[in-house]
Short mmCIF file of C-alpha atoms in Angstrom, two decimals:
data_model
loop_
_atom_site.label_atom_id
_atom_site.label_comp_id
_atom_site.label_asym_id
_atom_site.label_seq_id
_atom_site.Cartn_x
_atom_site.Cartn_y
_atom_site.Cartn_z
CA UNK A 1 -13.79 2.53 -20.88
CA UNK A 2 -14.41 -1.09 -21.83
CA UNK A 3 -10.73 -1.41 -22.68
CA UNK A 4 -9.83 -0.48 -19.09
CA UNK A 5 -12.43 -2.87 -17.67
CA UNK A 6 -11.17 -5.78 -19.77
CA UNK A 7 -7.53 -5.11 -18.90
CA UNK A 8 -8.25 -4.72 -15.17
CA UNK A 9 -10.29 -7.93 -15.02
CA UNK A 10 -7.56 -9.83 -16.85
CA UNK A 11 -5.17 -8.81 -14.06
CA UNK A 12 -7.33 -9.29 -10.96
CA UNK A 13 -8.39 -12.79 -11.96
CA UNK A 14 -4.74 -13.87 -11.67
CA UNK A 15 -3.92 -14.73 -8.05
CA UNK A 16 -0.82 -12.80 -6.91
CA UNK A 17 -1.17 -12.91 -3.13
CA UNK A 18 2.16 -12.36 -1.39
CA UNK A 19 3.40 -14.22 1.69
CA UNK A 20 5.27 -12.54 4.55
CA UNK A 21 6.52 -15.92 5.81
CA UNK A 22 8.38 -16.65 2.59
CA UNK A 23 12.04 -15.67 2.18
CA UNK A 24 12.04 -15.69 -1.63
CA UNK A 25 11.48 -12.78 -4.04
CA UNK A 26 8.81 -12.76 -5.19
CA UNK A 27 7.44 -14.32 -2.03
CA UNK A 28 5.03 -16.52 -3.99
CA UNK A 29 5.66 -18.27 -7.30
CA UNK A 30 2.19 -17.33 -8.57
CA UNK A 31 3.23 -13.68 -8.83
CA UNK A 32 5.28 -14.72 -11.87
CA UNK A 33 2.03 -15.51 -13.71
CA UNK A 34 1.01 -11.86 -13.90
CA UNK A 35 4.60 -10.59 -14.13
CA UNK A 36 5.27 -12.61 -17.28
CA UNK A 37 1.93 -11.56 -18.78
CA UNK A 38 2.79 -7.91 -18.19
CA UNK A 39 6.16 -8.24 -19.89
CA UNK A 40 4.57 -9.65 -23.03
CA UNK A 41 1.84 -7.02 -22.96
CA UNK A 42 4.31 -4.15 -22.64
CA UNK A 43 6.27 -5.47 -25.61
CA UNK A 44 3.10 -5.91 -27.65
CA UNK A 45 1.96 -2.30 -27.19
CA UNK A 46 5.32 -0.99 -28.34
CA UNK A 47 7.34 -0.11 -25.25
CA UNK A 48 11.12 -0.41 -25.42
CA UNK A 49 13.77 -1.56 -22.92
CA UNK A 50 11.31 -4.06 -21.45
CA UNK A 51 13.10 -6.12 -18.77
CA UNK A 52 12.24 -8.47 -15.95
CA UNK A 53 14.90 -9.56 -13.48
CA UNK A 54 15.33 -12.70 -11.41
CA UNK A 55 13.12 -11.22 -8.67
CA UNK A 56 10.22 -10.31 -11.01
CA UNK A 57 10.88 -6.55 -11.05
CA UNK A 58 9.65 -5.20 -14.38
CA UNK A 59 10.93 -2.07 -16.11
CA UNK A 60 10.08 -0.58 -19.49
CA UNK A 61 10.29 2.68 -21.44
CA UNK A 62 8.00 4.93 -23.38
CA UNK A 63 10.62 6.67 -25.58
CA UNK A 64 10.81 10.45 -25.72
CA UNK A 65 9.27 12.11 -28.79
CA UNK A 66 10.75 15.60 -28.26
CA UNK A 67 14.12 16.95 -29.38
CA UNK A 68 14.88 18.98 -26.26
CA UNK A 69 16.15 17.76 -22.90
CA UNK A 70 13.37 16.64 -20.57
CA UNK A 71 13.62 15.06 -17.10
CA UNK A 72 13.08 11.31 -17.11
CA UNK A 73 9.98 10.52 -15.06
CA UNK A 74 8.62 7.21 -13.85
CA UNK A 75 5.33 5.58 -12.87
CA UNK A 76 5.34 2.60 -10.52
CA UNK A 77 2.77 0.11 -9.21
CA UNK A 78 2.86 -3.27 -7.49
CA UNK A 79 1.17 -6.39 -8.79
CA UNK A 80 0.92 -8.48 -5.61
CA UNK A 81 -2.20 -8.48 -3.45
CA UNK A 82 -2.55 -8.51 0.32
CA UNK A 83 -2.32 -11.78 2.27
CA UNK A 84 -4.82 -10.30 4.75
CA UNK A 85 -7.74 -11.60 2.68
CA UNK A 86 -8.00 -14.20 -0.07
CA UNK A 87 -7.01 -13.08 -3.56
CA UNK A 88 -7.66 -16.45 -5.20
CA UNK A 89 -10.59 -17.06 -7.57
CA UNK A 90 -11.52 -13.39 -7.79
CA UNK A 91 -14.86 -13.01 -9.59
CA UNK A 92 -15.35 -9.31 -10.34
CA UNK A 93 -18.87 -7.93 -10.67
CA UNK A 94 -19.66 -4.91 -12.83
CA UNK A 95 -22.31 -2.48 -11.63
CA UNK A 96 -23.28 -0.07 -14.40
CA UNK A 97 -25.01 3.24 -13.72
CA UNK A 98 -24.78 2.80 -9.94
CA UNK A 99 -28.06 4.08 -8.46
CA UNK A 100 -26.77 5.06 -5.03
CA UNK A 101 -28.36 2.14 -3.19
CA UNK A 102 -27.17 -1.13 -1.68
CA UNK A 103 -25.12 -3.46 -3.86
CA UNK A 104 -25.67 -7.15 -3.14
CA UNK A 105 -22.26 -8.75 -3.47
CA UNK A 106 -23.35 -12.22 -2.44
CA UNK A 107 -27.02 -13.00 -1.95
CA UNK A 108 -26.36 -16.49 -0.58
CA UNK A 109 -24.14 -15.16 2.22
CA UNK A 110 -26.07 -11.88 2.59
CA UNK A 111 -22.98 -9.74 1.93
CA UNK A 112 -24.02 -6.21 0.97
CA UNK A 113 -21.95 -3.18 0.00
CA UNK A 114 -24.04 -0.35 1.40
CA UNK A 115 -23.64 3.45 1.27
CA UNK A 116 -25.16 3.52 4.76
CA UNK A 117 -21.82 2.17 6.00
CA UNK A 118 -19.45 3.01 3.12
CA UNK A 119 -20.50 6.60 2.48
CA UNK A 120 -17.82 7.13 -0.21
CA UNK A 121 -20.05 5.12 -2.55
CA UNK A 122 -22.36 8.10 -2.96
CA UNK A 123 -19.58 10.02 -4.76
CA UNK A 124 -19.91 7.56 -7.63
CA UNK A 125 -23.63 7.57 -8.36
CA UNK A 126 -24.34 6.99 -12.08
CA UNK A 127 -20.83 5.61 -12.62
CA UNK A 128 -19.64 2.08 -13.37
CA UNK A 129 -18.27 0.20 -10.36
CA UNK A 130 -16.27 -3.02 -10.25
CA UNK A 131 -16.81 -4.96 -7.02
CA UNK A 132 -16.01 -8.35 -5.54
CA UNK A 133 -18.47 -11.22 -5.27
CA UNK A 134 -18.18 -11.01 -1.47
CA UNK A 135 -15.80 -13.95 -1.05
CA UNK A 136 -12.41 -12.43 -1.95
CA UNK A 137 -10.70 -9.09 -2.18
CA UNK A 138 -10.76 -7.39 -5.59
CA UNK A 139 -7.11 -6.51 -6.10
CA UNK A 140 -7.57 -2.87 -7.09
CA UNK A 141 -4.67 -2.41 -4.67
CA UNK A 142 -2.74 -2.18 -6.84
CA UNK A 143 -3.86 -3.76 -10.09
CA UNK A 144 -5.87 -0.61 -10.73
CA UNK A 145 -2.54 1.22 -10.73
CA UNK A 146 -0.98 -1.35 -13.04
CA UNK A 147 -3.96 -1.06 -15.39
CA UNK A 148 -3.70 2.72 -15.45
CA UNK A 149 0.03 2.81 -16.18
CA UNK A 150 -0.17 0.23 -18.96
CA UNK A 151 -3.19 1.99 -20.50
CA UNK A 152 -1.51 5.42 -20.31
CA UNK A 153 1.67 4.03 -21.89
CA UNK A 154 -0.35 2.46 -24.68
CA UNK A 155 -2.21 5.75 -25.25
CA UNK A 156 1.02 7.75 -25.49
CA UNK A 157 2.49 5.25 -27.96
CA UNK A 158 -0.67 5.49 -30.09
CA UNK A 159 -0.83 9.32 -29.92
CA UNK A 160 2.59 10.72 -30.88
CA UNK A 161 1.04 14.19 -31.17
CA UNK A 162 1.20 14.32 -27.35
CA UNK A 163 4.73 15.49 -26.66
CA UNK A 164 6.62 13.94 -23.76
CA UNK A 165 10.08 13.01 -22.60
CA UNK A 166 11.37 9.55 -21.71
CA UNK A 167 9.00 7.78 -19.35
CA UNK A 168 10.03 4.79 -17.27
CA UNK A 169 7.57 2.21 -16.00
CA UNK A 170 8.15 -0.08 -13.03
CA UNK A 171 6.11 -2.93 -11.59
CA UNK A 172 7.09 -4.59 -8.32
CA UNK A 173 6.23 -7.74 -6.33
CA UNK A 174 5.69 -8.00 -2.58
CA UNK A 175 4.70 -4.43 -1.74
CA UNK A 176 1.90 -5.69 0.49
CA UNK A 177 4.42 -7.37 2.80
CA UNK A 178 6.68 -4.33 2.90
CA UNK A 179 9.34 -5.55 0.47
CA UNK A 180 8.25 -3.98 -2.79
CA UNK A 181 11.20 -1.62 -3.03
CA UNK A 182 13.82 -3.79 -1.36
CA UNK A 183 15.37 -5.06 -4.59
CA UNK A 184 14.30 -2.23 -6.89
CA UNK A 185 17.30 -1.08 -8.94
CA UNK A 186 16.99 2.71 -8.79
CA UNK A 187 20.09 3.24 -10.95
CA UNK A 188 18.79 0.92 -13.67
CA UNK A 189 15.40 2.63 -13.57
CA UNK A 190 17.17 5.88 -14.35
CA UNK A 191 14.40 8.37 -13.58
CA UNK A 192 14.81 11.81 -12.04
CA UNK A 193 11.63 11.25 -10.06
CA UNK A 194 8.59 8.96 -10.15
CA UNK A 195 5.03 8.55 -8.93
CA UNK A 196 3.44 5.46 -7.44
CA UNK A 197 -0.13 4.98 -8.67
CA UNK A 198 -1.23 3.40 -5.42
CA UNK A 199 -3.64 5.79 -3.69
CA UNK A 200 -7.35 5.46 -3.10
CA UNK A 201 -10.08 7.90 -4.10
CA UNK A 202 -9.90 10.19 -7.09
CA UNK A 203 -7.78 13.30 -6.49
CA UNK A 204 -5.46 11.91 -3.84
CA UNK A 205 -1.90 13.26 -4.04
CA UNK A 206 0.35 12.27 -1.17
CA UNK A 207 3.94 13.01 -0.24
CA UNK A 208 3.80 12.32 3.49
CA UNK A 209 3.48 8.92 5.10
CA UNK A 210 3.96 7.22 8.42
CA UNK A 211 7.31 6.41 9.94
CA UNK A 212 6.88 2.71 10.57
CA UNK A 213 8.33 0.03 12.80
CA UNK A 214 7.42 -3.55 13.63
CA UNK A 215 7.82 -5.01 17.11
CA UNK A 216 7.90 -8.59 18.30
CA UNK A 217 7.49 -9.19 22.03
CA UNK A 218 8.36 -12.69 23.22
CA UNK A 219 7.13 -13.51 26.73
CA UNK A 220 8.53 -16.44 28.74
CA UNK A 221 6.66 -18.28 31.47
CA UNK A 222 6.90 -21.27 33.84
CA UNK A 223 4.38 -24.06 33.65
CA UNK A 224 3.51 -25.75 36.94
CA UNK A 225 0.58 -27.98 37.89
CA UNK A 226 -2.22 -25.50 38.63
CA UNK A 227 -2.97 -27.18 41.96
CA UNK A 228 0.53 -26.37 43.19
CA UNK A 229 1.17 -23.20 41.20
CA UNK A 230 1.05 -20.51 43.87
CA UNK A 231 4.23 -18.49 43.82
CA UNK A 232 5.70 -20.73 41.12
CA UNK A 233 3.73 -20.46 37.87
CA UNK A 234 4.34 -17.58 35.49
CA UNK A 235 1.72 -17.52 32.74
CA UNK A 236 3.29 -15.89 29.66
CA UNK A 237 -0.16 -15.18 28.17
CA UNK A 238 -1.04 -13.03 31.17
CA UNK A 239 2.27 -11.20 30.84
CA UNK A 240 1.42 -10.50 27.20
CA UNK A 241 -1.98 -9.20 28.29
CA UNK A 242 -0.31 -7.00 30.91
CA UNK A 243 1.93 -5.51 28.22
CA UNK A 244 -1.00 -4.76 25.88
CA UNK A 245 -3.00 -3.20 28.71
CA UNK A 246 -0.20 -0.67 29.30
CA UNK A 247 -0.29 0.66 25.72
CA UNK A 248 -2.29 3.91 25.28
CA UNK A 249 -5.86 2.72 24.83
CA UNK A 250 -6.94 5.59 22.57
CA UNK A 251 -3.94 5.31 20.24
CA UNK A 252 -5.14 2.50 18.01
CA UNK A 253 -6.04 2.55 14.28
CA UNK A 254 -9.78 2.46 14.85
CA UNK A 255 -9.68 5.59 17.04
CA UNK A 256 -7.17 7.75 15.19
CA UNK A 257 -7.12 9.77 11.99
CA UNK A 258 -5.07 12.32 10.03
CA UNK A 259 -1.62 12.81 11.52
CA UNK A 260 -2.41 10.83 14.69
CA UNK A 261 -0.09 7.89 15.21
CA UNK A 262 -0.93 4.55 16.78
CA UNK A 263 0.09 1.19 18.19
CA UNK A 264 -1.57 -1.77 16.48
CA UNK A 265 -1.49 -5.32 17.81
CA UNK A 266 -1.53 -7.48 14.69
CA UNK A 267 -1.11 -10.94 16.15
CA UNK A 268 -0.97 -12.98 19.36
CA UNK A 269 0.06 -16.59 19.85
CA UNK A 270 0.48 -18.14 23.24
CA UNK A 271 0.84 -20.88 25.79
CA UNK A 272 1.81 -20.82 29.47
CA UNK A 273 5.51 -21.22 28.62
CA UNK A 274 5.74 -18.77 25.72
CA UNK A 275 3.61 -16.10 24.07
CA UNK A 276 4.39 -13.77 21.18
CA UNK A 277 2.77 -10.41 20.48
CA UNK A 278 3.25 -8.81 17.06
CA UNK A 279 2.85 -5.05 17.00
CA UNK A 280 3.21 -2.26 14.47
CA UNK A 281 4.12 1.31 15.45
CA UNK A 282 3.19 4.30 13.28
CA UNK A 283 3.64 8.08 13.45
CA UNK A 284 4.18 10.85 10.90
CA UNK A 285 6.32 12.88 13.30
CA UNK A 286 9.87 11.53 13.70
CA UNK A 287 10.19 12.59 17.37
CA UNK A 288 6.83 11.08 18.31
CA UNK A 289 7.80 7.94 16.40
CA UNK A 290 10.97 7.63 18.47
CA UNK A 291 8.96 8.13 21.69
CA UNK A 292 6.55 5.37 20.69
CA UNK A 293 9.41 2.91 20.23
CA UNK A 294 10.89 3.94 23.59
CA UNK A 295 7.51 3.37 25.27
CA UNK A 296 7.37 -0.23 24.01
CA UNK A 297 10.85 -0.83 25.43
CA UNK A 298 9.94 0.94 28.69
CA UNK A 299 6.85 -1.25 29.25
CA UNK A 300 8.87 -4.39 28.52
CA UNK A 301 11.59 -3.29 30.95
CA UNK A 302 9.05 -2.64 33.70
CA UNK A 303 7.62 -6.15 33.31
CA UNK A 304 11.12 -7.61 33.42
CA UNK A 305 11.94 -5.74 36.63
CA UNK A 306 8.82 -7.08 38.29
CA UNK A 307 9.34 -10.75 37.36
CA UNK A 308 13.12 -11.06 36.91
CA UNK A 309 13.84 -12.44 40.36
CA UNK A 310 11.01 -14.99 40.26
CA UNK A 311 11.85 -16.12 36.73
CA UNK A 312 15.62 -15.94 37.06
CA UNK A 313 16.08 -13.59 34.12
CA UNK A 314 14.13 -11.54 31.60
CA UNK A 315 10.56 -12.68 30.98
CA UNK A 316 10.10 -10.53 27.87
CA UNK A 317 12.36 -9.79 24.92
CA UNK A 318 11.40 -6.79 22.76
CA UNK A 319 12.63 -6.71 19.16
CA UNK A 320 11.86 -3.46 17.33
CA UNK A 321 12.79 -2.94 13.70
CA UNK A 322 12.22 0.15 11.57
CA UNK A 323 10.34 -0.56 8.33
CA UNK A 324 10.17 2.75 6.46
CA UNK A 325 10.23 6.52 7.00
CA UNK A 326 8.22 9.60 6.07
CA UNK A 327 9.05 10.54 2.47
CA UNK A 328 8.26 14.22 3.15
CA UNK A 329 11.92 14.88 3.97
CA UNK A 330 12.99 13.66 0.52
CA UNK A 331 10.14 15.16 -1.55
CA UNK A 332 9.98 18.69 -0.16
CA UNK A 333 13.38 19.69 -1.64
CA UNK A 334 11.98 18.83 -5.11
CA UNK A 335 8.47 20.10 -4.50
CA UNK A 336 7.96 20.95 -8.16
CA UNK A 337 7.15 17.28 -8.74
CA UNK A 338 4.07 17.73 -6.51
CA UNK A 339 3.18 20.98 -8.25
CA UNK A 340 3.27 19.27 -11.67
CA UNK A 341 0.91 16.52 -10.48
CA UNK A 342 -1.37 19.08 -8.85
CA UNK A 343 -1.47 21.17 -12.05
CA UNK A 344 -2.25 18.05 -14.09
CA UNK A 345 -5.25 17.28 -11.91
CA UNK A 346 -6.55 20.84 -12.01
CA UNK A 347 -6.30 20.96 -15.80
CA UNK A 348 -8.40 17.78 -15.88
CA UNK A 349 -11.03 19.26 -13.51
CA UNK A 350 -9.98 16.94 -10.70
CA UNK A 351 -9.84 18.48 -7.24
CA UNK A 352 -6.43 17.61 -5.73
CA UNK A 353 -6.70 16.03 -2.27
CA UNK A 354 -3.24 16.61 -0.84
CA UNK A 355 -2.98 14.69 2.41
CA UNK A 356 -0.77 12.39 4.42
CA UNK A 357 -0.90 8.65 3.81
CA UNK A 358 -1.94 6.64 6.84
CA UNK A 359 0.34 3.87 5.71
CA UNK A 360 3.21 3.50 3.29
CA UNK A 361 3.94 2.74 -0.35
CA UNK A 362 6.91 1.58 -2.36
CA UNK A 363 7.41 5.30 -2.94
CA UNK A 364 8.40 6.09 0.63
CA UNK A 365 11.22 3.55 0.52
CA UNK A 366 12.24 4.56 -3.01
CA UNK A 367 12.43 8.19 -1.91
CA UNK A 368 15.10 7.21 0.62
CA UNK A 369 16.86 5.17 -2.06
CA UNK A 370 17.37 8.28 -4.19
CA UNK A 371 14.17 8.30 -6.26
CA UNK A 372 11.70 10.93 -4.98
CA UNK A 373 8.35 9.21 -5.41
CA UNK A 374 5.05 10.70 -4.20
CA UNK A 375 1.77 8.83 -4.51
CA UNK A 376 -1.24 9.44 -6.79
CA UNK A 377 -4.74 7.98 -6.62
CA UNK A 378 -5.52 4.69 -8.33
CA UNK A 379 -9.24 4.95 -7.58
CA UNK A 380 -10.06 1.98 -5.38
CA UNK A 381 -11.79 1.87 -1.99
CA UNK A 382 -11.98 -0.56 0.96
CA UNK A 383 -8.71 -2.32 0.13
CA UNK A 384 -7.78 -5.74 1.54
CA UNK A 385 -11.28 -7.09 1.97
CA UNK A 386 -14.52 -8.30 0.44
CA UNK A 387 -16.03 -4.78 0.24
CA UNK A 388 -13.31 -3.51 -2.10
CA UNK A 389 -14.48 -1.68 -5.21
CA UNK A 390 -13.20 0.69 -7.89
CA UNK A 391 -15.08 3.14 -10.13
CA UNK A 392 -14.02 2.73 -13.75
CA UNK A 393 -14.28 6.48 -14.28
CA UNK A 394 -11.65 6.99 -11.57
CA UNK A 395 -9.29 4.63 -13.35
CA UNK A 396 -9.81 6.55 -16.58
CA UNK A 397 -9.07 9.81 -14.77
CA UNK A 398 -5.87 8.29 -13.38
CA UNK A 399 -4.84 7.40 -16.94
CA UNK A 400 -5.52 11.00 -17.96
CA UNK A 401 -3.40 12.29 -15.07
CA UNK A 402 -0.42 10.15 -16.10
CA UNK A 403 -0.67 11.42 -19.67
CA UNK A 404 -1.03 15.04 -18.52
CA UNK A 405 1.97 14.81 -16.14
CA UNK A 406 4.07 13.50 -19.02
CA UNK A 407 2.89 16.33 -21.23
CA UNK A 408 3.44 19.05 -18.62
CA UNK A 409 6.93 17.77 -17.74
CA UNK A 410 7.96 18.03 -21.37
CA UNK A 411 6.52 21.54 -21.69
CA UNK A 412 8.50 23.00 -18.79
CA UNK A 413 11.88 24.24 -20.04
#
């Protein structure tokens, strides 16, 4: 497992944080640092058709070693990290033979990773964990996935006795800002189906995800001296607050689970004259998703009706844009690709955890672009923050799953 540890650390110590405010692809120049390293590494371990395009999308091939026709399958991960928490100067810590107690990430700042709060930790007693030092995220989302795919490809190249068809590998930038699949060339990738290695705990296998939209509400106000403001001032910040107060109070991320959708206010900026509320809308069910978007518009319209005459026009403009859709519709017609992954896990004594993603992956967008692409665990926990960690044994199991899927696909005639 040391090989996996060394490879993973070599990736996470390269800063690849993406930037939603950038219009370039990749959104940050520093993503090229890892992208170029990966290209050279893939060539060095013997993969063929290794390419990187002008947007830093990487593709490569593990050539088939069987003489019969086998579906071309793919494995995909993203190499950027979330801008929600710093990914610069990552200093991974290795905890061997985890004893089930508290892990001090940073003694100076009293930052502790505790199973009293993060109960998933107790699943990994006696295993080797890689954690942060409490000041950055780790980057297991999704450099664990990248590590696993590269390691599995290397293993297959080194073990030709394992029979498999053509396997395509893809690495993408900017997934964390929702653009990971935007410029992915599905035709050039040339796979019949693929799997993103971008899930969390060991055993996860997901082919359902949220329908997702982003909303921007811009509120307009009128600034007047407060001593003479009666009947004249319109405070846009209070209008924004009025809008938020009309959203269902129980339908927020921190109070929902499973298939329950939500509204999530992600940002507020404001002054008397103008305030902006950023909102994301999520639901697995397409009809409920549509109702959620209509509710946002309905609340905005009601505020406009109340203040239109006083303001002389609309006081709020609602912009709602769909981001991605539930891949279930595209995966169910080819459900054998789930069954192969499930069989692979069972043969490796891994209990499959088939559940809906409370989020999205490159795979949901790729599925609508013609590449059915469910999601498999990469092993990490507590993504996008200082409490992120990954068990090395889970990464090794993910490598084993990739190899087994390749083997099983080639064996099914």
